[in-house]
């Protein structure tokens, strides 16, 4: 058999019908879930730019290949956006026609009663003897019986329609709420897609590391990393300031099998906003601070030793709390110090900070506990061009020593510098000195618990549509439950008058889809109607 050619219009209609098929929408929804998996396997630039940098450093061969497939930008990639848009179009094409059809069905009358109800799978019947009377003593007729059946069905939530003729019958149907729930589910799913898309376009995420005692202002330039949506404007930033007053970390000290494991982190802050003279707040892990339309999370923490560098004449050329990035559970951390001005050459230092230092057999150190028990800072020093004057962005957390001369540590004749809080060391080559400042110089000499300041890493999220997402998700769940548990049924009751005056009453039901409770529902209607007529049916 030769099939007719579809032509351009026919092909377009075929593609549209396939795209707007409910099965296609479900398939696209499954594909969207699968496409989101790489976003949890690989660090994403929008949420963890430092993680992406570290991944490239650790995997220099595979990372560029993965980047070509946009696996570090999954949620803004071409392929993820294509699935997202196709799902959006498919849902619109599914929901609108089905909604129109559903509205027409709600206005339509129940169908006519089939001629032979006994052929339906759910069927029940009984005979009403001639001469039976109602509570007022009046004999039952076909009209009064069918009217009582209609009243019973209406009370049970059915839409009814009477049909007269040689035999009186009532046609009833219920369960349109099932399709309503189905449409609510898909419409809400469409709302979720819109809300997520809008939220991703006008929202932003940013990260900021703040040393205890210092503050953070919610302006774009204050973030260490900032990832805005495509439609973001700086006007969306709400004015507020956060001061980190203290940070407390609790570690396991009794269980030897879990010694040093983190138990709890607590940061105490003060927030300032327009008309706010200062509000005390507490920030904990998984308990974000909601402020100025933002959610502020406690993402991480570490140590920030204060380092001061002086030239040969004793003039301070650098002093700051240097953030040291943790490398393991015991907070062995890497620190980077850059001194671009004030000395005869630029200096760069790469150091390791050990909260509780313990020597290894190789001569190196390791930290055996994350708290301050025996703080030690070791530094390798490089002299030369830091490369910061070439206009190429450089990370403050890493140092590229290419082209620089190592003057301490490694292959240099001078060993790596080792400093404890309050100690000063001479820089080789006549560059001056470096000091590891004690954050609590008035404390007892043997009390090192507060000798180094800590920092907290804040993760700031702004998603103005998250309330809408929650609302749509709630509607989606409600609609799904309704579509799953509300059955769609049609029920008929017919009265056949015999020659001897007996009335045969027949009941039948038909379900749209699977309905294991249909037989029981028809039998229950028959029993209730019999009781209404003063009869008693066998169970």
XYZ file of C-alpha atoms in Angstrom:
539
model
C 0.000 0.000 0.000
C 1.364 3.399 -1.000
C 0.968 6.060 1.686
C 0.100 9.616 0.595
C 2.761 12.253 0.902
C 2.335 14.479 3.903
C 3.840 17.597 2.425
C 5.235 20.456 4.479
C 1.996 21.281 6.314
C 1.232 17.622 7.006
C 4.751 16.988 8.276
C 4.548 20.053 10.525
C 1.223 18.836 11.938
C 2.644 15.361 12.525
C 5.663 16.766 14.383
C 3.440 19.063 16.456
C 1.110 16.212 17.421
C 4.036 14.053 18.435
C 5.611 16.886 20.433
C 2.350 17.723 22.230
C 1.614 14.107 23.065
C 1.490 13.425 26.796
C 3.912 10.529 26.390
C 6.407 12.899 24.775
C 6.028 15.316 27.687
C 6.725 12.524 30.175
C 9.734 11.390 28.134
C 11.117 14.948 28.056
C 10.571 15.236 31.800
C 12.588 12.047 32.290
C 15.304 13.341 29.964
C 15.435 16.608 31.918
C 15.997 14.665 35.140
C 18.749 12.596 33.496
C 20.353 15.709 31.972
C 20.552 17.276 35.443
C 22.679 14.391 36.779
C 26.038 15.763 35.481
C 25.317 18.926 37.466
C 25.773 16.918 40.656
C 28.783 14.960 39.373
C 30.905 17.888 38.203
C 31.478 21.272 39.910
C 29.439 24.061 38.324
C 30.811 27.502 37.551
C 27.603 29.133 38.762
C 27.797 27.538 42.227
C 31.427 26.502 42.776
C 33.885 28.394 40.549
C 36.818 27.443 42.788
C 35.842 23.795 42.445
C 35.984 24.122 38.655
C 39.445 25.670 38.889
C 40.639 22.836 41.114
C 39.122 20.247 38.763
C 41.042 21.749 35.822
C 44.247 21.692 37.877
C 43.721 18.066 38.910
C 42.526 16.859 35.480
C 44.322 18.942 32.835
C 43.647 16.416 30.056
C 39.978 15.558 30.535
C 38.700 18.902 31.890
C 38.919 20.803 28.532
C 37.039 17.974 26.795
C 34.308 18.012 29.433
C 34.148 21.785 29.144
C 33.420 21.519 25.418
C 30.297 19.553 26.308
C 29.396 22.287 28.849
C 29.490 19.848 31.755
C 30.668 22.642 34.070
C 27.701 24.800 32.979
C 25.020 22.120 32.823
C 21.979 24.226 33.655
C 22.800 26.918 31.102
C 24.102 24.534 28.431
C 22.620 24.331 24.952
C 21.474 20.731 25.316
C 19.866 21.235 28.738
C 18.122 24.405 27.539
C 16.853 22.576 24.444
C 15.242 19.837 26.558
C 13.840 22.497 28.901
C 12.260 24.495 26.066
C 10.875 21.394 24.316
C 9.293 20.279 27.576
C 7.842 23.764 28.026
C 6.313 23.748 24.523
C 5.095 20.154 24.905
C 3.299 20.934 28.160
C 1.599 23.985 26.668
C 0.498 21.920 23.668
C -0.836 19.217 25.988
C -2.554 21.345 28.600
C -4.462 23.867 26.477
C -6.364 21.379 24.202
C -7.086 19.045 27.124
C -8.376 21.949 29.210
C -10.764 23.014 26.446
C -11.966 19.436 26.009
C -12.426 19.090 29.781
C -14.495 22.280 29.966
C -16.761 21.002 27.182
C -17.125 17.679 28.989
C -18.130 19.445 32.213
C -20.958 21.206 30.369
C -22.165 18.087 28.566
C -24.943 15.804 29.837
C -24.355 12.238 31.042
C -24.717 9.685 28.218
C -27.899 7.749 27.518
C -28.574 4.545 29.392
C -27.420 1.423 27.502
C -30.184 -0.918 26.354
C -28.894 -3.976 28.206
C -27.238 -3.145 31.483
C -26.562 -6.785 32.346
C -23.824 -6.878 29.719
C -21.705 -4.476 31.726
C -19.110 -5.941 34.069
C -20.488 -4.248 37.222
C -24.144 -5.149 37.509
C -26.750 -5.645 40.255
C -30.555 -5.971 40.269
C -33.506 -6.779 42.476
C -37.303 -6.927 42.136
C -39.738 -4.681 43.965
C -42.964 -6.674 44.527
C -46.237 -5.215 43.324
C -48.123 -3.290 45.943
C -45.109 -2.182 47.964
C -45.763 1.198 49.528
C -43.553 4.008 50.726
C -43.525 5.560 54.206
C -46.668 7.540 53.419
C -48.518 4.392 52.372
C -48.482 5.212 48.673
C -47.610 2.396 46.247
C -44.288 2.675 44.446
C -44.330 3.518 40.762
C -41.515 3.483 38.211
C -41.386 7.291 38.365
C -41.065 7.475 42.189
C -38.457 4.699 42.238
C -36.304 6.311 39.581
C -36.653 9.718 41.271
C -35.459 8.220 44.569
C -32.485 6.662 42.736
C -31.670 10.019 41.185
C -31.776 11.711 44.588
C -29.484 9.047 46.051
C -26.942 9.453 43.261
C -26.934 13.221 43.584
C -26.172 12.943 47.285
C -23.286 10.638 46.351
C -21.721 13.329 44.170
C -22.960 12.189 40.741
C -24.237 14.390 37.941
C -27.537 12.909 36.806
C -29.877 12.962 33.824
C -33.312 11.313 33.575
C -34.332 9.420 30.449
C -37.955 8.479 29.806
C -39.587 6.224 27.291
C -40.749 2.641 27.489
C -38.376 2.237 30.441
C -37.440 4.921 32.932
C -33.748 5.313 33.772
C -31.259 7.700 35.286
C -27.740 8.174 33.945
C -25.094 9.449 36.358
C -21.403 10.137 36.237
C -18.706 11.404 38.595
C -14.914 11.657 38.742
C -14.310 14.689 36.537
C -12.136 15.849 39.399
C -9.660 13.197 38.240
C -9.059 14.988 34.957
C -9.106 18.334 36.775
C -6.317 17.061 39.032
C -4.407 15.835 36.000
C -4.653 19.254 34.366
C -3.721 20.999 37.621
C -0.635 18.780 37.850
C 0.566 19.575 34.342
C -0.308 23.273 34.622
C 1.569 23.464 37.931
C 4.523 21.694 36.331
C 4.476 24.345 33.629
C 4.384 26.981 36.380
C 7.427 25.397 38.036
C 9.360 25.584 34.763
C 8.434 29.249 34.311
C 9.253 30.150 37.920
C 12.592 28.346 37.830
C 13.476 30.010 34.528
C 12.551 33.485 35.768
C 14.294 32.913 39.108
C 17.461 31.796 37.371
C 17.377 34.869 35.150
C 16.929 37.550 37.809
C 18.530 35.821 40.807
C 22.171 35.457 41.746
C 24.585 33.509 43.912
C 27.735 34.834 45.511
C 30.438 33.643 47.860
C 32.375 35.646 50.403
C 34.961 34.628 53.001
C 34.852 36.884 56.059
C 37.414 36.899 58.854
C 35.983 37.028 62.378
C 35.780 40.677 63.425
C 35.380 41.923 59.864
C 32.226 42.738 57.894
C 30.573 42.071 54.573
C 28.466 44.569 52.613
C 25.930 43.302 50.085
C 27.340 45.030 47.006
C 28.571 43.298 43.891
C 32.215 44.264 44.305
C 32.387 42.852 47.831
C 31.893 39.219 46.758
C 34.845 36.913 46.147
C 32.815 35.304 43.360
C 29.509 36.459 41.944
C 27.250 34.655 39.450
C 24.235 36.722 38.348
C 21.348 35.634 36.137
C 21.106 36.883 32.592
C 18.525 39.548 33.460
C 20.109 40.531 36.769
C 20.589 44.196 37.627
C 22.624 45.675 40.469
C 19.426 47.405 41.562
C 18.179 43.991 42.752
C 20.792 43.953 45.552
C 19.184 44.825 48.882
C 21.348 47.046 51.117
C 22.585 45.369 54.273
C 25.831 44.703 56.141
C 26.920 41.680 58.143
C 29.572 41.727 60.875
C 31.005 38.361 61.958
C 31.406 38.727 65.702
C 32.563 35.212 66.570
C 32.818 31.679 65.293
C 32.736 28.552 67.406
C 33.570 25.057 66.233
C 32.913 21.961 68.317
C 34.855 18.766 67.700
C 34.485 15.275 69.094
C 36.751 14.887 72.115
C 35.465 11.757 73.888
C 34.987 9.083 71.240
C 38.470 7.941 70.243
C 37.168 6.402 67.012
C 35.854 9.798 65.909
C 38.329 12.071 67.629
C 38.457 15.507 65.998
C 35.359 15.080 63.847
C 33.234 18.201 63.541
C 30.070 18.242 65.654
C 28.752 21.754 65.247
C 29.634 25.141 63.764
C 28.093 28.382 65.011
C 28.729 31.893 63.721
C 27.368 34.880 65.626
C 26.726 37.944 63.498
C 25.232 41.397 63.635
C 23.187 42.616 60.678
C 22.625 46.235 59.712
C 20.069 47.473 57.229
C 18.167 50.661 56.420
C 16.734 51.879 59.708
C 18.319 48.977 61.619
C 20.830 49.915 64.300
C 22.009 46.326 64.606
C 20.345 42.930 65.056
C 22.093 39.961 66.635
C 21.830 36.778 64.564
C 23.083 33.202 64.684
C 24.164 31.289 61.585
C 24.581 27.517 61.592
C 25.081 24.781 59.017
C 21.827 23.972 57.175
C 20.114 26.817 59.021
C 20.429 29.794 56.663
C 19.998 33.408 57.602
C 17.215 35.145 55.650
C 18.041 38.778 55.140
C 17.200 41.355 52.480
C 15.553 38.803 50.212
C 18.691 36.627 50.439
C 19.444 33.312 52.029
C 22.897 33.338 53.619
C 24.403 29.891 54.221
C 27.418 28.904 56.289
C 29.372 27.112 53.600
C 32.754 26.488 55.237
C 35.384 27.787 57.590
C 39.124 27.868 58.134
C 41.997 29.783 59.664
C 43.269 33.227 58.726
C 46.677 33.875 60.361
C 47.728 37.511 60.433
C 51.011 37.958 58.602
C 53.111 41.124 58.610
C 56.045 41.731 56.249
C 58.571 44.513 56.942
C 61.373 45.760 54.735
C 65.012 45.884 55.829
C 64.377 49.209 57.547
C 61.463 47.860 59.593
C 58.727 49.551 57.554
C 55.521 47.542 57.186
C 54.905 46.722 53.509
C 52.235 44.081 54.006
C 49.906 43.107 56.851
C 46.692 41.161 56.594
C 44.787 38.110 57.747
C 45.599 35.570 55.059
C 42.882 33.042 54.323
C 44.247 29.504 54.358
C 42.179 26.976 52.392
C 41.587 23.654 54.233
C 42.868 20.544 52.488
C 41.711 17.795 54.866
C 39.448 17.103 57.829
C 42.157 18.222 60.268
C 42.291 21.611 58.505
C 45.792 21.324 57.130
C 45.571 24.421 54.954
C 47.339 26.108 52.065
C 48.077 29.825 52.356
C 49.233 32.218 49.667
C 50.917 35.562 50.412
C 51.726 38.126 47.717
C 53.777 41.254 48.414
C 53.684 43.355 45.233
C 55.144 46.637 46.556
C 57.592 48.035 49.079
C 60.519 45.654 48.498
C 63.296 45.560 45.934
C 61.486 42.688 44.229
C 57.999 41.312 44.442
C 57.634 38.381 46.835
C 55.304 35.423 46.686
C 54.908 32.849 49.438
C 53.178 29.491 49.508
C 52.637 28.135 52.963
C 51.034 25.359 54.938
C 49.190 26.053 58.139
C 48.837 23.236 60.689
C 46.367 23.871 63.558
C 47.885 21.054 65.591
C 51.237 20.347 64.001
C 52.930 16.973 64.383
C 56.169 15.975 62.629
C 56.325 12.997 60.284
C 59.245 10.638 59.875
C 60.078 12.358 56.576
C 60.605 15.660 58.343
C 57.426 17.209 57.012
C 54.458 18.130 59.204
C 50.816 17.190 59.371
C 47.881 18.333 61.466
C 46.436 15.738 63.825
C 43.466 17.806 65.039
C 41.419 20.649 63.497
C 41.508 22.798 66.634
C 44.426 24.994 67.701
C 46.713 22.759 69.728
C 50.118 23.467 68.236
C 49.679 26.023 65.422
C 52.523 26.175 62.925
C 52.985 28.036 59.652
C 55.625 26.963 57.105
C 56.438 29.121 54.100
C 58.279 28.721 50.817
C 59.356 32.127 49.502
C 59.775 33.213 45.860
C 61.196 36.487 44.537
C 60.499 37.936 41.107
C 57.542 39.019 38.986
C 54.138 37.996 40.354
C 52.561 38.692 36.968
C 49.860 40.905 38.438
C 50.822 43.949 36.365
C 50.058 42.315 33.003
C 46.287 42.816 33.157
C 45.602 39.075 33.442
C 43.345 38.160 36.401
C 45.160 36.181 39.106
C 43.662 34.210 41.951
C 44.573 35.429 45.421
C 44.483 31.828 46.609
C 47.201 30.463 44.327
C 50.689 31.405 43.173
C 52.343 30.566 39.880
C 56.107 30.658 40.623
C 57.093 30.349 36.964
C 59.932 32.770 36.274
C 60.487 33.495 39.978
C 63.489 32.547 42.104
C 62.915 30.384 45.149
C 64.801 31.889 48.079
C 63.433 29.746 50.919
C 62.270 26.132 51.010
C 62.444 23.480 48.321
C 65.659 23.717 46.281
C 66.793 26.974 47.922
C 69.753 27.002 50.282
C 67.567 28.485 53.002
C 65.033 25.993 54.433
C 61.335 26.794 54.527
C 60.419 29.320 57.167
C 58.660 27.942 60.248
C 56.643 30.320 62.401
C 54.432 29.988 65.436
C 52.048 32.712 66.672
C 54.055 35.681 67.928
C 57.279 34.670 66.131
C 59.271 36.618 63.541
C 61.696 35.276 60.927
C 64.253 37.003 58.719
C 63.614 36.852 54.988
C 66.705 35.667 53.069
C 68.351 37.960 50.561
C 68.003 41.091 52.684
C 64.308 41.482 51.975
C 63.431 42.190 55.588
C 61.347 40.097 57.983
C 58.033 38.300 58.280
C 55.963 37.947 61.458
C 53.165 35.596 62.405
C 51.077 37.881 64.612
C 49.385 36.468 67.696
C 45.644 37.291 67.564
C 45.470 37.227 71.377
C 48.846 38.525 72.624
C 47.464 39.153 76.139
C 46.582 35.503 76.642
C 48.857 33.198 78.610
C 51.891 32.039 76.662
C 50.715 28.437 76.824
C 47.161 29.265 75.680
C 47.064 29.036 71.906
C 43.325 28.365 71.574
C 42.670 31.889 70.204
C 46.032 32.764 68.738
C 44.803 32.575 65.134
C 41.607 34.120 63.804
C 39.146 32.031 61.872
C 37.131 32.887 58.806
C 33.718 31.776 57.622
C 32.739 31.213 54.024
C 29.291 32.640 53.286
C 27.166 31.516 50.370
C 24.537 34.100 49.428
C 21.543 33.046 47.338
C 18.837 35.244 45.868
C 15.872 33.542 44.193
C 12.829 35.839 44.161
C 10.601 33.114 42.706
C 11.225 30.336 45.211
C 7.861 31.078 46.879
C 6.148 30.612 43.527
C 8.060 27.376 42.967
C 6.836 26.070 46.329
C 3.257 27.078 45.478
C 3.341 25.373 42.076
C 4.963 22.240 43.507
C 2.220 22.066 46.150
C -0.440 22.328 43.449
C 1.367 19.687 41.395
C 1.396 17.232 44.322
C -2.256 17.959 45.101
C -3.248 17.508 41.462
C -1.256 14.287 41.154
C -2.850 12.779 44.271
C -6.294 13.771 43.002
C -5.695 12.198 39.596
C -4.446 8.993 41.228
C -7.143 8.437 43.845
C -10.352 9.894 42.359
C -12.058 7.286 40.115
C -13.965 8.244 36.954
C -17.285 6.328 36.917
C -20.600 6.171 35.138
C -23.597 4.548 36.821
C -27.035 3.761 35.441
C -30.242 2.804 37.205
C -33.137 1.455 35.160
C -36.688 0.492 36.239
C -38.542 -2.159 34.192
C -42.245 -2.611 34.968
C -43.544 -6.192 34.696
C -47.001 -7.255 33.545
C -47.861 -8.351 37.076
C -46.971 -4.931 38.509
C -43.532 -5.872 39.863
C -40.720 -3.405 39.309
C -37.311 -4.750 38.320
C -34.564 -2.295 39.267
C -31.208 -2.725 37.508
C -27.904 -1.068 38.413
C -24.766 -1.017 36.299
C -21.477 0.826 36.282
C -18.643 1.530 33.886
C -15.202 2.898 34.724
C -12.863 4.934 32.620
C -9.591 3.205 33.223
C -8.756 0.778 36.003
C -11.224 0.878 38.899
C -11.076 -2.182 41.174
C -13.764 -0.690 43.436
C -16.433 -0.399 40.748
C -18.274 -3.656 41.561
C -18.411 -2.782 45.244
C -19.621 0.756 44.426
C -22.503 -0.504 42.259
C -23.483 -3.088 44.888
C -23.405 -0.398 47.580
C -25.686 1.883 45.541
C -28.116 -1.025 45.096
C -28.142 -1.783 48.852
C -28.614 1.851 49.841
C -31.423 2.279 47.329
C -33.125 -0.878 48.592
C -32.975 0.404 52.176
C -34.413 3.699 50.967
C -37.323 1.742 49.466
C -37.824 -0.239 52.666
C -36.284 -3.477 51.408
C -33.354 -5.443 52.774
C -30.929 -7.048 50.329
C -28.607 -9.900 51.149
C -25.014 -8.798 51.521
